[in-house]
Amino acid sequence: MIHVIGHPLYILDEVGSTNNYAMEQVNTGKVTSGTAWFTSNQTAGKGTRGKTWIAQPGDISALSIALQPSMLPLSRQFMLSVAVALGAADCFISLAGDETVIKWPNDIYWRDRKAGGILIENVLRGSIWQYAIIGIGFNVNQPAFPPELPNAVSLLQITGKRREAIEVAKVLCASLENRIKQIHPSNYEAMLKEYTSRLFRWQQPALYKKDGETFRGTIRDVLPDGHLCLEKESGEMLKLGFGEVEFVLGSQNH
């Protein structure tokens, strides 16, 4: 049974990682699907492929949700990533405007700068997909970023307004609820098409790096299993999994 996203919603004063905390709670066996945990003070946030996500208190909206993905077979798990990315983008658009895009597979970008990240961790019992722990972090109130994060941007920088991070989290829960409700075999194709059309650099030639080689390529498609189809200038089509290609950003892309 799917419960409403963000009901209940627990507010944590400080936590290392909301995803780790959510995982610990799921492992107690006492969590209902849809339960969410929020903090504006995450001290050891997790990003994809082992990256960390650290912010000052109040700067970031860090939300993790425990979801029983009974609406999806494990073989279609990328559809959950699609729904979550669309929901996060919907939320950010409502706050920052329609220059918001999704950087494959599921970062949230505003123009060509990173505004948020998503990390989905699965709890499996044999071949049973028991839980998905959905972690989302938005840059909310950062006035500036350190030099090592030249491509980051916050809601404050975009709009000039400070926001209560918990209010951002509530809007995010509602946006996610709307998109997760859409997950159904009859909607897979339309959701994937919308996701693809909202990608950062969709159908635009740009620079990428793979195995030490920098090349110009164009995103042509995303497959139902999540692989990215990138066409090189030579006409060669690459089918890429998560972590297999790097987007060359900023001034390096000219």
mmCIF file of C-alpha atoms in Angstrom:
data_model
loop_
_atom_site.group_PDB
_atom_site.id
_atom_site.type_symbol
_atom_site.label_atom_id
_atom_site.label_comp_id
_atom_site.label_asym_id
_atom_site.label_seq_id
_atom_site.Cartn_x
_atom_site.Cartn_y
_atom_site.Cartn_z
ATOM 1 C CA MET A 1 0.000 0.000 0.000
ATOM 2 C CA ILE A 2 1.266 3.476 -0.869
ATOM 3 C CA HIS A 3 0.810 6.099 1.794
ATOM 4 C CA VAL A 4 0.877 9.840 1.182
ATOM 5 C CA ILE A 5 4.395 11.221 0.709
ATOM 6 C CA GLY A 6 5.412 13.258 3.747
ATOM 7 C CA HIS A 7 2.810 11.828 6.137
ATOM 8 C CA PRO A 8 4.296 11.601 8.634
ATOM 9 C CA LEU A 9 7.089 14.164 8.156
ATOM 10 C CA TYR A 10 9.714 14.200 10.910
ATOM 11 C CA ILE A 11 11.887 17.292 11.376
ATOM 12 C CA LEU A 12 15.422 16.567 12.582
ATOM 13 C CA ASP A 13 17.459 19.377 14.176
ATOM 14 C CA GLU A 14 20.686 17.878 12.887
ATOM 15 C CA VAL A 15 21.656 14.607 11.252
ATOM 16 C CA GLY A 16 24.669 13.212 9.428
ATOM 17 C CA SER A 17 22.675 11.937 6.455
ATOM 18 C CA THR A 18 18.899 11.855 6.133
ATOM 19 C CA ASN A 19 19.221 8.802 3.870
ATOM 20 C CA ASN A 20 21.257 6.917 6.475
ATOM 21 C CA TYR A 21 18.769 7.913 9.158
ATOM 22 C CA ALA A 22 15.845 6.786 7.006
ATOM 23 C CA MET A 23 17.564 3.471 6.335
ATOM 24 C CA GLU A 24 18.068 2.900 10.059
ATOM 25 C CA GLN A 25 14.378 3.579 10.689
ATOM 26 C CA VAL A 26 13.285 1.238 7.876
ATOM 27 C CA ASN A 27 15.452 -1.497 9.352
ATOM 28 C CA THR A 28 13.459 -1.308 12.602
ATOM 29 C CA GLY A 29 10.436 -2.571 10.663
ATOM 30 C CA LYS A 30 8.187 0.136 12.111
ATOM 31 C CA VAL A 31 8.076 2.589 9.190
ATOM 32 C CA THR A 32 5.069 3.117 6.906
ATOM 33 C CA SER A 33 5.500 3.848 3.217
ATOM 34 C CA GLY A 34 5.615 7.579 2.535
ATOM 35 C CA THR A 35 7.314 8.509 5.818
ATOM 36 C CA ALA A 36 9.744 11.395 5.339
ATOM 37 C CA TRP A 37 12.573 12.914 7.366
ATOM 38 C CA PHE A 38 13.728 16.480 6.888
ATOM 39 C CA THR A 39 16.618 18.564 8.164
ATOM 40 C CA SER A 40 18.103 21.921 7.294
ATOM 41 C CA ASN A 41 21.316 20.882 9.059
ATOM 42 C CA GLN A 42 22.798 17.811 7.366
ATOM 43 C CA THR A 43 26.425 17.357 8.394
ATOM 44 C CA ALA A 44 27.467 14.419 6.195
ATOM 45 C CA GLY A 45 25.062 14.314 3.268
ATOM 46 C CA LYS A 46 25.463 11.648 0.622
ATOM 47 C CA GLY A 47 25.636 12.161 -3.116
ATOM 48 C CA THR A 48 25.846 9.733 -5.983
ATOM 49 C CA ARG A 49 28.899 7.495 -6.304
ATOM 50 C CA GLY A 50 30.191 8.309 -2.834
ATOM 51 C CA LYS A 51 30.236 12.095 -3.154
ATOM 52 C CA THR A 52 29.397 14.169 -0.083
ATOM 53 C CA TRP A 53 26.873 16.978 0.167
ATOM 54 C CA ILE A 54 27.587 19.509 2.919
ATOM 55 C CA ALA A 55 25.915 22.828 3.662
ATOM 56 C CA GLN A 56 25.563 25.397 6.427
ATOM 57 C CA PRO A 57 22.522 25.085 8.736
ATOM 58 C CA GLY A 58 19.437 26.457 6.982
ATOM 59 C CA ASP A 59 21.125 26.484 3.569
ATOM 60 C CA ILE A 60 19.808 23.215 2.253
ATOM 61 C CA SER A 61 16.531 21.376 2.220
ATOM 62 C CA ALA A 62 17.507 17.732 2.814
ATOM 63 C CA LEU A 63 14.625 15.295 2.604
ATOM 64 C CA SER A 64 14.542 11.506 2.620
ATOM 65 C CA ILE A 65 11.447 9.394 2.006
ATOM 66 C CA ALA A 66 10.896 5.690 2.643
ATOM 67 C CA LEU A 67 8.709 4.274 -0.099
ATOM 68 C CA GLN A 68 7.429 0.754 -0.674
ATOM 69 C CA PRO A 69 7.492 0.699 -4.490
ATOM 70 C CA SER A 70 4.752 -1.885 -4.900
ATOM 71 C CA MET A 71 3.574 -0.120 -8.065
ATOM 72 C CA LEU A 72 6.742 -1.154 -9.910
ATOM 73 C CA PRO A 73 8.550 -4.405 -10.660
ATOM 74 C CA LEU A 74 12.265 -4.319 -9.878
ATOM 75 C CA SER A 75 12.988 -4.580 -13.611
ATOM 76 C CA ARG A 76 11.388 -1.145 -14.116
ATOM 77 C CA GLN A 77 13.071 0.614 -11.225
ATOM 78 C CA PHE A 78 14.309 3.451 -13.461
ATOM 79 C CA MET A 79 10.692 4.633 -13.690
ATOM 80 C CA LEU A 80 10.876 5.570 -10.008
ATOM 81 C CA SER A 81 13.962 7.669 -10.773
ATOM 82 C CA VAL A 82 12.034 9.313 -13.637
ATOM 83 C CA ALA A 83 9.047 10.118 -11.403
ATOM 84 C CA VAL A 84 11.237 11.493 -8.609
ATOM 85 C CA ALA A 85 13.294 13.637 -11.004
ATOM 86 C CA LEU A 86 10.118 15.041 -12.577
ATOM 87 C CA GLY A 87 8.609 15.743 -9.149
ATOM 88 C CA ALA A 88 11.764 17.477 -7.923
ATOM 89 C CA ALA A 89 11.918 19.530 -11.131
ATOM 90 C CA ASP A 90 8.227 20.461 -10.788
ATOM 91 C CA CYS A 91 8.910 21.712 -7.271
ATOM 92 C CA PHE A 92 11.961 23.730 -8.264
ATOM 93 C CA ILE A 93 10.147 25.250 -11.250
ATOM 94 C CA SER A 94 7.386 26.435 -8.914
ATOM 95 C CA LEU A 95 10.021 28.253 -6.834
ATOM 96 C CA ALA A 96 12.625 29.339 -9.397
ATOM 97 C CA GLY A 97 10.996 29.368 -12.810
ATOM 98 C CA ASP A 98 11.022 27.322 -15.969
ATOM 99 C CA GLU A 99 14.757 27.414 -16.668
ATOM 100 C CA THR A 100 14.936 24.348 -14.431
ATOM 101 C CA VAL A 101 16.128 21.129 -16.107
ATOM 102 C CA ILE A 102 17.099 17.577 -15.162
ATOM 103 C CA LYS A 103 20.720 16.566 -15.648
ATOM 104 C CA TRP A 104 20.808 12.851 -16.423
ATOM 105 C CA PRO A 105 20.188 10.772 -14.500
ATOM 106 C CA ASN A 106 18.597 12.904 -11.780
ATOM 107 C CA ASP A 107 20.371 16.105 -10.731
ATOM 108 C CA ILE A 108 18.303 19.293 -10.745
ATOM 109 C CA TYR A 109 19.890 22.131 -12.704
ATOM 110 C CA TRP A 110 18.940 25.753 -13.201
ATOM 111 C CA ARG A 111 20.356 26.829 -16.542
ATOM 112 C CA ASP A 112 23.779 25.149 -16.437
ATOM 113 C CA ARG A 113 24.264 25.117 -12.662
ATOM 114 C CA LYS A 114 23.456 22.475 -10.069
ATOM 115 C CA ALA A 115 20.603 23.369 -7.737
ATOM 116 C CA GLY A 116 19.850 19.963 -6.254
ATOM 117 C CA GLY A 117 20.689 16.305 -6.211
ATOM 118 C CA ILE A 118 18.821 13.032 -5.834
ATOM 119 C CA LEU A 119 20.046 9.723 -4.427
ATOM 120 C CA ILE A 120 17.793 6.648 -4.420
ATOM 121 C CA GLU A 121 18.984 3.649 -2.399
ATOM 122 C CA ASN A 122 17.132 0.356 -2.565
ATOM 123 C CA VAL A 123 16.420 -2.132 0.201
ATOM 124 C CA LEU A 124 16.174 -5.623 -1.302
ATOM 125 C CA ARG A 125 15.221 -8.887 0.377
ATOM 126 C CA GLY A 126 16.318 -11.469 -2.148
ATOM 127 C CA SER A 127 14.550 -10.434 -5.340
ATOM 128 C CA ILE A 128 11.884 -8.455 -3.449
ATOM 129 C CA TRP A 129 12.165 -4.671 -3.739
ATOM 130 C CA GLN A 130 11.141 -3.907 -0.181
ATOM 131 C CA TYR A 131 11.869 -0.191 0.087
ATOM 132 C CA ALA A 132 13.342 2.693 -1.871
ATOM 133 C CA ILE A 133 14.999 5.406 0.204
ATOM 134 C CA ILE A 134 14.637 8.602 -1.823
ATOM 135 C CA GLY A 135 17.019 11.375 -0.774
ATOM 136 C CA ILE A 136 16.761 14.885 -2.248
ATOM 137 C CA GLY A 137 18.842 17.930 -1.409
ATOM 138 C CA PHE A 138 18.094 21.438 -2.703
ATOM 139 C CA ASN A 139 20.383 24.444 -2.352
ATOM 140 C CA VAL A 140 18.050 26.896 -0.632
ATOM 141 C CA ASN A 141 19.674 29.820 1.185
ATOM 142 C CA GLN A 142 23.354 29.736 0.247
ATOM 143 C CA PRO A 143 24.465 33.287 -0.629
ATOM 144 C CA ALA A 144 27.652 31.961 -2.269
ATOM 145 C CA PHE A 145 29.580 28.749 -2.898
ATOM 146 C CA PRO A 146 33.256 27.867 -2.426
ATOM 147 C CA PRO A 147 35.582 27.899 -5.470
ATOM 148 C CA GLU A 148 35.546 24.086 -5.676
ATOM 149 C CA LEU A 149 31.798 24.279 -6.489
ATOM 150 C CA PRO A 150 31.827 26.702 -9.451
ATOM 151 C CA ASN A 151 28.671 25.265 -10.999
ATOM 152 C CA ALA A 152 26.387 25.361 -7.940
ATOM 153 C CA VAL A 153 23.439 27.716 -7.505
ATOM 154 C CA SER A 154 20.838 28.291 -4.777
ATOM 155 C CA LEU A 155 17.236 29.459 -4.707
ATOM 156 C CA LEU A 156 18.425 32.575 -2.880
ATOM 157 C CA GLN A 157 20.852 33.407 -5.689
ATOM 158 C CA ILE A 158 18.199 32.817 -8.370
ATOM 159 C CA THR A 159 15.285 34.649 -6.769
ATOM 160 C CA GLY A 160 16.838 36.972 -4.183
ATOM 161 C CA LYS A 161 14.481 35.536 -1.538
ATOM 162 C CA ARG A 162 15.331 33.595 1.605
ATOM 163 C CA ARG A 163 12.975 30.699 2.239
ATOM 164 C CA GLU A 164 12.131 28.464 5.160
ATOM 165 C CA ALA A 165 13.674 25.162 4.123
ATOM 166 C CA ILE A 166 10.835 23.159 5.729
ATOM 167 C CA GLU A 167 8.321 24.951 3.485
ATOM 168 C CA VAL A 168 10.392 23.956 0.450
ATOM 169 C CA ALA A 169 10.337 20.368 1.731
ATOM 170 C CA LYS A 170 6.530 20.414 2.002
ATOM 171 C CA VAL A 171 6.147 21.650 -1.575
ATOM 172 C CA LEU A 172 8.591 18.934 -2.631
ATOM 173 C CA CYS A 173 6.554 16.211 -0.888
ATOM 174 C CA ALA A 174 3.405 17.321 -2.712
ATOM 175 C CA SER A 175 5.201 17.402 -6.077
ATOM 176 C CA LEU A 176 6.628 13.926 -5.519
ATOM 177 C CA GLU A 177 3.241 12.582 -4.459
ATOM 178 C CA ASN A 178 1.720 13.836 -7.706
ATOM 179 C CA ARG A 179 4.378 12.209 -9.881
ATOM 180 C CA ILE A 180 4.581 8.905 -8.005
ATOM 181 C CA LYS A 181 0.808 8.532 -8.367
ATOM 182 C CA GLN A 182 1.325 8.649 -12.147
ATOM 183 C CA ILE A 183 3.507 5.517 -12.154
ATOM 184 C CA HIS A 184 1.519 2.918 -14.070
ATOM 185 C CA PRO A 185 2.382 0.750 -17.092
ATOM 186 C CA SER A 186 0.025 2.839 -19.240
ATOM 187 C CA ASN A 187 2.050 5.981 -18.348
ATOM 188 C CA TYR A 188 5.625 4.673 -18.628
ATOM 189 C CA GLU A 189 6.134 5.852 -22.192
ATOM 190 C CA ALA A 190 4.683 9.341 -21.657
ATOM 191 C CA MET A 191 6.623 9.877 -18.414
ATOM 192 C CA LEU A 192 9.893 8.796 -20.003
ATOM 193 C CA LYS A 193 9.225 11.063 -22.995
ATOM 194 C CA GLU A 194 8.560 14.051 -20.722
ATOM 195 C CA TYR A 195 11.646 13.274 -18.634
ATOM 196 C CA THR A 196 13.810 13.056 -21.758
ATOM 197 C CA SER A 197 12.449 16.302 -23.203
ATOM 198 C CA ARG A 198 13.301 18.130 -19.955
ATOM 199 C CA LEU A 199 16.916 16.986 -19.859
ATOM 200 C CA PHE A 200 19.821 19.396 -19.578
ATOM 201 C CA ARG A 201 21.439 19.612 -23.044
ATOM 202 C CA TRP A 202 18.643 17.632 -24.720
ATOM 203 C CA GLN A 203 19.484 17.480 -28.448
ATOM 204 C CA GLN A 204 22.215 20.141 -27.984
ATOM 205 C CA PRO A 205 25.851 19.417 -29.000
ATOM 206 C CA ALA A 206 28.166 19.775 -25.995
ATOM 207 C CA LEU A 207 31.395 18.423 -24.525
ATOM 208 C CA TYR A 208 31.632 15.157 -22.589
ATOM 209 C CA LYS A 209 34.431 13.068 -21.177
ATOM 210 C CA LYS A 210 34.697 9.281 -21.123
ATOM 211 C CA ASP A 211 37.753 7.166 -20.295
ATOM 212 C CA GLY A 212 39.980 10.257 -20.408
ATOM 213 C CA GLU A 213 38.769 11.350 -23.844
ATOM 214 C CA THR A 214 36.909 14.645 -24.270
ATOM 215 C CA PHE A 215 34.547 14.731 -27.224
ATOM 216 C CA ARG A 216 31.534 16.603 -28.561
ATOM 217 C CA GLY A 217 28.269 14.724 -28.499
ATOM 218 C CA THR A 218 24.494 15.104 -28.486
ATOM 219 C CA ILE A 219 21.969 13.429 -26.177
ATOM 220 C CA ARG A 220 19.544 11.527 -28.414
ATOM 221 C CA ASP A 221 17.554 9.316 -26.045
ATOM 222 C CA VAL A 222 17.198 7.696 -22.643
ATOM 223 C CA LEU A 223 16.240 4.024 -22.656
ATOM 224 C CA PRO A 224 13.633 2.503 -20.300
ATOM 225 C CA ASP A 225 16.442 0.957 -18.217
ATOM 226 C CA GLY A 226 18.046 4.384 -17.724
ATOM 227 C CA HIS A 227 20.911 4.150 -20.221
ATOM 228 C CA LEU A 228 21.820 7.399 -21.974
ATOM 229 C CA CYS A 229 22.166 7.374 -25.781
ATOM 230 C CA LEU A 230 24.820 9.918 -26.747
ATOM 231 C CA GLU A 231 25.759 10.473 -30.394
ATOM 232 C CA LYS A 232 29.354 11.516 -31.048
ATOM 233 C CA GLU A 233 30.202 13.958 -33.848
ATOM 234 C CA SER A 234 31.551 10.992 -35.796
ATOM 235 C CA GLY A 235 28.066 9.475 -35.784
ATOM 236 C CA GLU A 236 29.016 6.735 -33.300
ATOM 237 C CA MET A 237 26.202 6.106 -30.801
ATOM 238 C CA LEU A 238 27.237 5.441 -27.202
ATOM 239 C CA LYS A 239 24.979 3.630 -24.752
ATOM 240 C CA LEU A 240 26.059 4.789 -21.306
ATOM 241 C CA GLY A 241 25.235 3.684 -17.785
ATOM 242 C CA PHE A 242 25.373 5.799 -14.633
ATOM 243 C CA GLY A 243 28.867 7.102 -13.929
ATOM 244 C CA GLU A 244 30.254 6.168 -17.351
ATOM 245 C CA VAL A 245 30.365 9.699 -18.770
ATOM 246 C CA GLU A 246 31.200 13.135 -17.380
ATOM 247 C CA PHE A 247 29.470 16.316 -18.500
ATOM 248 C CA VAL A 248 32.096 18.984 -19.211
ATOM 249 C CA LEU A 249 30.640 22.108 -17.639
ATOM 250 C CA GLY A 250 31.183 25.860 -17.587
ATOM 251 C CA SER A 251 33.966 27.592 -19.473
ATOM 252 C CA GLN A 252 35.498 24.227 -20.381
ATOM 253 C CA ASN A 253 32.557 23.604 -22.700
ATOM 254 C CA HIS A 254 33.321 26.389 -25.179
#
